[in-house]
Amino acid sequence: QFAPNNSSTWWLSFTPSKLKRGTEVAAIFSSFVETSKFHGVNPKRYVKMALEAALNAKPIPLPHELC
């Protein structure tokens, strides 16, 4: 049975706010992947194109625009 003590504070890094943000990021990423699949676009290709557009301050294309 695990019981945190004063010398073991690793669990403090798993605060609810960090877990919530990670969940939100995972949901957004999953949405990108599933939407691209739905429109017949390779998810890896779409994420790469979206990241490149964002990094170059260009509009991010939507998956249905790549068909």
Tab-separated table of N, CA, C and O in Angstrom:
chain	number	residue	atom	x	y	z
A	1	GLN	N	0.845	-1.183	0.000
A	1	GLN	CA	0.000	0.000	0.000
A	1	GLN	C	0.885	1.239	0.000
A	1	GLN	O	1.821	1.332	0.782
A	2	PHE	N	0.589	2.188	-0.901
A	2	PHE	CA	1.405	3.394	-1.015
A	2	PHE	C	0.834	4.493	-0.132
A	2	PHE	O	-0.337	4.813	-0.198
A	3	ALA	N	1.691	5.075	0.650
A	3	ALA	CA	1.307	6.234	1.462
A	3	ALA	C	2.413	7.267	1.329
A	3	ALA	O	3.530	7.034	1.771
A	4	PRO	N	2.130	8.409	0.692
A	4	PRO	CA	3.174	9.410	0.532
A	4	PRO	C	3.651	9.941	1.869
A	4	PRO	O	2.882	10.063	2.808
A	5	ASN	N	4.944	10.217	1.953
A	5	ASN	CA	5.483	10.806	3.173
A	5	ASN	C	6.145	12.136	2.832
A	5	ASN	O	6.177	12.545	1.684
A	6	ASN	N	6.683	12.796	3.793
A	6	ASN	CA	7.259	14.124	3.573
A	6	ASN	C	8.445	14.101	2.620
A	6	ASN	O	8.711	15.085	1.953
A	7	SER	N	9.179	13.024	2.536
A	7	SER	CA	10.350	12.979	1.664
A	7	SER	C	10.001	12.544	0.237
A	7	SER	O	10.825	12.607	-0.650
A	8	SER	N	8.798	12.103	0.029
A	8	SER	CA	8.379	11.646	-1.297
A	8	SER	C	7.317	12.599	-1.838
A	8	SER	O	6.146	12.485	-1.501
A	9	THR	N	7.742	13.533	-2.671
A	9	THR	CA	6.797	14.526	-3.194
A	9	THR	C	6.587	14.409	-4.692
A	9	THR	O	6.052	15.314	-5.306
A	10	TRP	N	6.990	13.302	-5.313
A	10	TRP	CA	6.827	13.137	-6.748
A	10	TRP	C	5.369	13.275	-7.167
A	10	TRP	O	5.064	13.778	-8.233
A	11	TRP	N	4.460	12.866	-6.321
A	11	TRP	CA	3.045	12.873	-6.665
A	11	TRP	C	2.491	14.285	-6.801
A	11	TRP	O	1.441	14.481	-7.386
A	12	LEU	N	3.211	15.308	-6.295
A	12	LEU	CA	2.741	16.679	-6.425
A	12	LEU	C	2.743	17.150	-7.872
A	12	LEU	O	2.033	18.084	-8.224
A	13	SER	N	3.531	16.512	-8.728
A	13	SER	CA	3.563	16.912	-10.138
A	13	SER	C	2.300	16.487	-10.878
A	13	SER	O	2.049	16.935	-11.985
A	14	PHE	N	1.496	15.637	-10.280
A	14	PHE	CA	0.263	15.168	-10.918
A	14	PHE	C	-0.946	15.891	-10.344
A	14	PHE	O	-1.902	15.288	-9.908
A	15	THR	N	-0.892	17.204	-10.349
A	15	THR	CA	-2.007	17.995	-9.847
A	15	THR	C	-3.167	17.916	-10.821
A	15	THR	O	-2.970	17.687	-12.020
A	16	PRO	N	-4.389	18.122	-10.346
A	16	PRO	CA	-5.555	18.038	-11.246
A	16	PRO	C	-5.455	18.969	-12.451
A	16	PRO	O	-5.884	18.605	-13.537
A	17	SER	N	-4.885	20.157	-12.288
A	17	SER	CA	-4.812	21.071	-13.427
A	17	SER	C	-3.930	20.517	-14.534
A	17	SER	O	-4.219	20.672	-15.712
A	18	LYS	N	-2.831	19.870	-14.171
A	18	LYS	CA	-1.957	19.286	-15.193
A	18	LYS	C	-2.619	18.087	-15.845
A	18	LYS	O	-2.498	17.878	-17.050
A	19	LEU	N	-3.319	17.288	-15.075
A	19	LEU	CA	-4.007	16.133	-15.646
A	19	LEU	C	-5.113	16.588	-16.581
A	19	LEU	O	-5.325	16.017	-17.637
A	20	LYS	N	-5.842	17.644	-16.201
A	20	LYS	CA	-6.925	18.149	-17.039
A	20	LYS	C	-6.371	18.657	-18.362
A	20	LYS	O	-6.913	18.374	-19.424
A	21	ARG	N	-5.288	19.409	-18.319
A	21	ARG	CA	-4.695	19.948	-19.552
A	21	ARG	C	-4.225	18.820	-20.466
A	21	ARG	O	-4.427	18.857	-21.674
A	22	GLY	N	-3.612	17.806	-19.894
A	22	GLY	CA	-3.174	16.659	-20.686
A	22	GLY	C	-4.337	15.953	-21.348
A	22	GLY	O	-4.254	15.519	-22.503
A	23	THR	N	-5.442	15.855	-20.630
A	23	THR	CA	-6.645	15.234	-21.181
A	23	THR	C	-7.193	16.067	-22.331
A	23	THR	O	-7.606	15.525	-23.357
A	24	GLU	N	-7.176	17.395	-22.171
A	24	GLU	CA	-7.660	18.269	-23.239
A	24	GLU	C	-6.787	18.152	-24.488
A	24	GLU	O	-7.301	18.074	-25.606
A	25	VAL	N	-5.485	18.120	-24.309
A	25	VAL	CA	-4.566	17.998	-25.444
A	25	VAL	C	-4.786	16.662	-26.153
A	25	VAL	O	-4.835	16.601	-27.383
A	26	ALA	N	-4.942	15.602	-25.388
A	26	ALA	CA	-5.175	14.278	-25.984
A	26	ALA	C	-6.486	14.262	-26.767
A	26	ALA	O	-6.552	13.671	-27.852
A	27	ALA	N	-7.513	14.914	-26.247
A	27	ALA	CA	-8.804	14.952	-26.940
A	27	ALA	C	-8.702	15.729	-28.251
A	27	ALA	O	-9.249	15.307	-29.275
A	28	ILE	N	-7.985	16.839	-28.243
A	28	ILE	CA	-7.808	17.631	-29.460
A	28	ILE	C	-7.026	16.833	-30.503
A	28	ILE	O	-7.406	16.780	-31.679
A	29	PHE	N	-5.944	16.207	-30.076
A	29	PHE	CA	-5.131	15.419	-30.995
A	29	PHE	C	-5.946	14.270	-31.581
A	29	PHE	O	-5.916	14.007	-32.785
A	30	SER	N	-6.711	13.593	-30.730
A	30	SER	CA	-7.554	12.492	-31.191
A	30	SER	C	-8.587	12.983	-32.200
A	30	SER	O	-8.870	12.313	-33.201
A	31	SER	N	-9.115	14.161	-31.966
A	31	SER	CA	-10.085	14.734	-32.896
A	31	SER	C	-9.451	14.991	-34.262
A	31	SER	O	-10.057	14.698	-35.302
A	32	PHE	N	-8.224	15.529	-34.272
A	32	PHE	CA	-7.506	15.733	-35.528
A	32	PHE	C	-7.351	14.413	-36.286
A	32	PHE	O	-7.618	14.327	-37.480
A	33	VAL	N	-6.914	13.399	-35.573
A	33	VAL	CA	-6.649	12.099	-36.193
A	33	VAL	C	-7.937	11.486	-36.744
A	33	VAL	O	-7.991	11.059	-37.906
A	34	GLU	N	-8.988	11.452	-35.938
A	34	GLU	CA	-10.231	10.810	-36.376
A	34	GLU	C	-10.918	11.590	-37.497
A	34	GLU	O	-11.485	10.996	-38.406
A	35	THR	N	-10.868	12.913	-37.440
A	35	THR	CA	-11.477	13.726	-38.501
A	35	THR	C	-10.736	13.537	-39.815
A	35	THR	O	-11.364	13.434	-40.879
A	36	SER	N	-9.420	13.466	-39.752
A	36	SER	CA	-8.665	13.254	-40.993
A	36	SER	C	-8.962	11.878	-41.577
A	36	SER	O	-9.130	11.740	-42.790
A	37	LYS	N	-9.079	10.861	-40.726
A	37	LYS	CA	-9.437	9.517	-41.212
A	37	LYS	C	-10.809	9.542	-41.881
A	37	LYS	O	-11.002	8.947	-42.936
A	38	PHE	N	-11.756	10.229	-41.251
A	38	PHE	CA	-13.118	10.301	-41.775
A	38	PHE	C	-13.133	10.884	-43.183
A	38	PHE	O	-13.908	10.465	-44.036
A	39	HIS	N	-12.262	11.851	-43.438
A	39	HIS	CA	-12.211	12.510	-44.745
A	39	HIS	C	-11.219	11.852	-45.703
A	39	HIS	O	-10.948	12.391	-46.777
A	40	GLY	N	-10.680	10.699	-45.316
A	40	GLY	CA	-9.782	9.958	-46.199
A	40	GLY	C	-8.396	10.551	-46.316
A	40	GLY	O	-7.701	10.311	-47.298
A	41	VAL	N	-7.998	11.335	-45.325
A	41	VAL	CA	-6.672	11.960	-45.322
A	41	VAL	C	-5.788	11.209	-44.336
A	41	VAL	O	-6.225	10.874	-43.233
A	42	ASN	N	-4.555	10.940	-44.720
A	42	ASN	CA	-3.611	10.270	-43.838
A	42	ASN	C	-3.394	11.140	-42.598
A	42	ASN	O	-2.964	12.291	-42.719
A	43	PRO	N	-3.698	10.626	-41.395
A	43	PRO	CA	-3.579	11.426	-40.179
A	43	PRO	C	-2.174	11.988	-39.949
A	43	PRO	O	-2.028	13.145	-39.552
A	44	LYS	N	-1.164	11.197	-40.243
A	44	LYS	CA	0.211	11.663	-40.044
A	44	LYS	C	0.502	12.834	-40.981
A	44	LYS	O	1.103	13.834	-40.580
A	45	ARG	N	0.050	12.714	-42.221
A	45	ARG	CA	0.241	13.789	-43.201
A	45	ARG	C	-0.490	15.051	-42.755
A	45	ARG	O	0.035	16.155	-42.839
A	46	TYR	N	-1.729	14.885	-42.275
A	46	TYR	CA	-2.505	16.043	-41.864
A	46	TYR	C	-1.873	16.762	-40.670
A	46	TYR	O	-1.738	17.986	-40.675
A	47	VAL	N	-1.480	16.017	-39.652
A	47	VAL	CA	-0.873	16.633	-38.465
A	47	VAL	C	0.417	17.353	-38.853
A	47	VAL	O	0.675	18.477	-38.402
A	48	LYS	N	1.203	16.740	-39.731
A	48	LYS	CA	2.445	17.381	-40.182
A	48	LYS	C	2.142	18.687	-40.912
A	48	LYS	O	2.776	19.719	-40.653
A	49	MET	N	1.158	18.670	-41.812
A	49	MET	CA	0.790	19.881	-42.553
A	49	MET	C	0.251	20.961	-41.612
A	49	MET	O	0.564	22.139	-41.758
A	50	ALA	N	-0.564	20.558	-40.647
A	50	ALA	CA	-1.136	21.519	-39.698
A	50	ALA	C	-0.050	22.157	-38.844
A	50	ALA	O	-0.054	23.376	-38.628
A	51	LEU	N	0.899	21.349	-38.386
A	51	LEU	CA	1.994	21.887	-37.578
A	51	LEU	C	2.878	22.834	-38.386
A	51	LEU	O	3.280	23.898	-37.910
A	52	GLU	N	3.176	22.449	-39.631
A	52	GLU	CA	3.994	23.312	-40.477
A	52	GLU	C	3.296	24.647	-40.737
A	52	GLU	O	3.925	25.706	-40.691
A	53	ALA	N	1.993	24.600	-40.986
A	53	ALA	CA	1.244	25.841	-41.216
A	53	ALA	C	1.254	26.710	-39.963
A	53	ALA	O	1.487	27.915	-40.043
A	54	ALA	N	1.014	26.105	-38.820
A	54	ALA	CA	0.991	26.867	-37.564
A	54	ALA	C	2.352	27.490	-37.273
A	54	ALA	O	2.429	28.656	-36.873
A	55	LEU	N	3.410	26.737	-37.488
A	55	LEU	CA	4.761	27.248	-37.223
A	55	LEU	C	5.162	28.368	-38.174
A	55	LEU	O	5.999	29.200	-37.840
A	56	ASN	N	4.557	28.375	-39.356
A	56	ASN	CA	4.858	29.414	-40.345
A	56	ASN	C	3.802	30.526	-40.367
A	56	ASN	O	3.757	31.317	-41.305
A	57	ALA	N	2.964	30.573	-39.320
A	57	ALA	CA	1.920	31.599	-39.170
A	57	ALA	C	0.983	31.655	-40.377
A	57	ALA	O	0.564	32.724	-40.807
A	58	LYS	N	0.675	30.484	-40.930
A	58	LYS	CA	-0.255	30.383	-42.051
A	58	LYS	C	-1.550	29.755	-41.547
A	58	LYS	O	-1.563	29.092	-40.514
A	59	PRO	N	-2.643	29.929	-42.288
A	59	PRO	CA	-3.895	29.284	-41.882
A	59	PRO	C	-3.742	27.756	-41.889
A	59	PRO	O	-3.110	27.194	-42.785
A	60	ILE	N	-4.309	27.128	-40.898
A	60	ILE	CA	-4.237	25.665	-40.810
A	60	ILE	C	-5.375	25.077	-41.643
A	60	ILE	O	-6.542	25.393	-41.411
A	61	PRO	N	-5.040	24.250	-42.633
A	61	PRO	CA	-6.098	23.659	-43.457
A	61	PRO	C	-6.899	22.643	-42.655
A	61	PRO	O	-6.379	21.971	-41.768
A	62	LEU	N	-8.180	22.545	-42.977
A	62	LEU	CA	-9.022	21.531	-42.355
A	62	LEU	C	-8.926	20.260	-43.193
A	62	LEU	O	-8.654	20.317	-44.405
A	63	PRO	N	-9.116	19.105	-42.583
A	63	PRO	CA	-8.954	17.853	-43.325
A	63	PRO	C	-9.783	17.769	-44.602
A	63	PRO	O	-9.300	17.303	-45.618
A	64	HIS	N	-11.036	18.265	-44.576
A	64	HIS	CA	-11.861	18.161	-45.779
A	64	HIS	C	-11.351	19.050	-46.915
A	64	HIS	O	-11.695	18.848	-48.064
A	65	GLU	N	-10.507	20.024	-46.603
A	65	GLU	CA	-9.936	20.886	-47.636
A	65	GLU	C	-8.784	20.200	-48.391
A	65	GLU	O	-8.348	20.689	-49.429
A	66	LEU	N	-8.298	19.109	-47.864
A	66	LEU	CA	-7.170	18.394	-48.485
A	66	LEU	C	-7.621	17.288	-49.419
A	66	LEU	O	-6.813	16.663	-50.073
A	67	CYS	N	-8.917	17.016	-49.470
A	67	CYS	CA	-9.427	15.930	-50.308
A	67	CYS	C	-9.397	16.295	-51.771
A	67	CYS	O	-9.492	17.381	-52.189
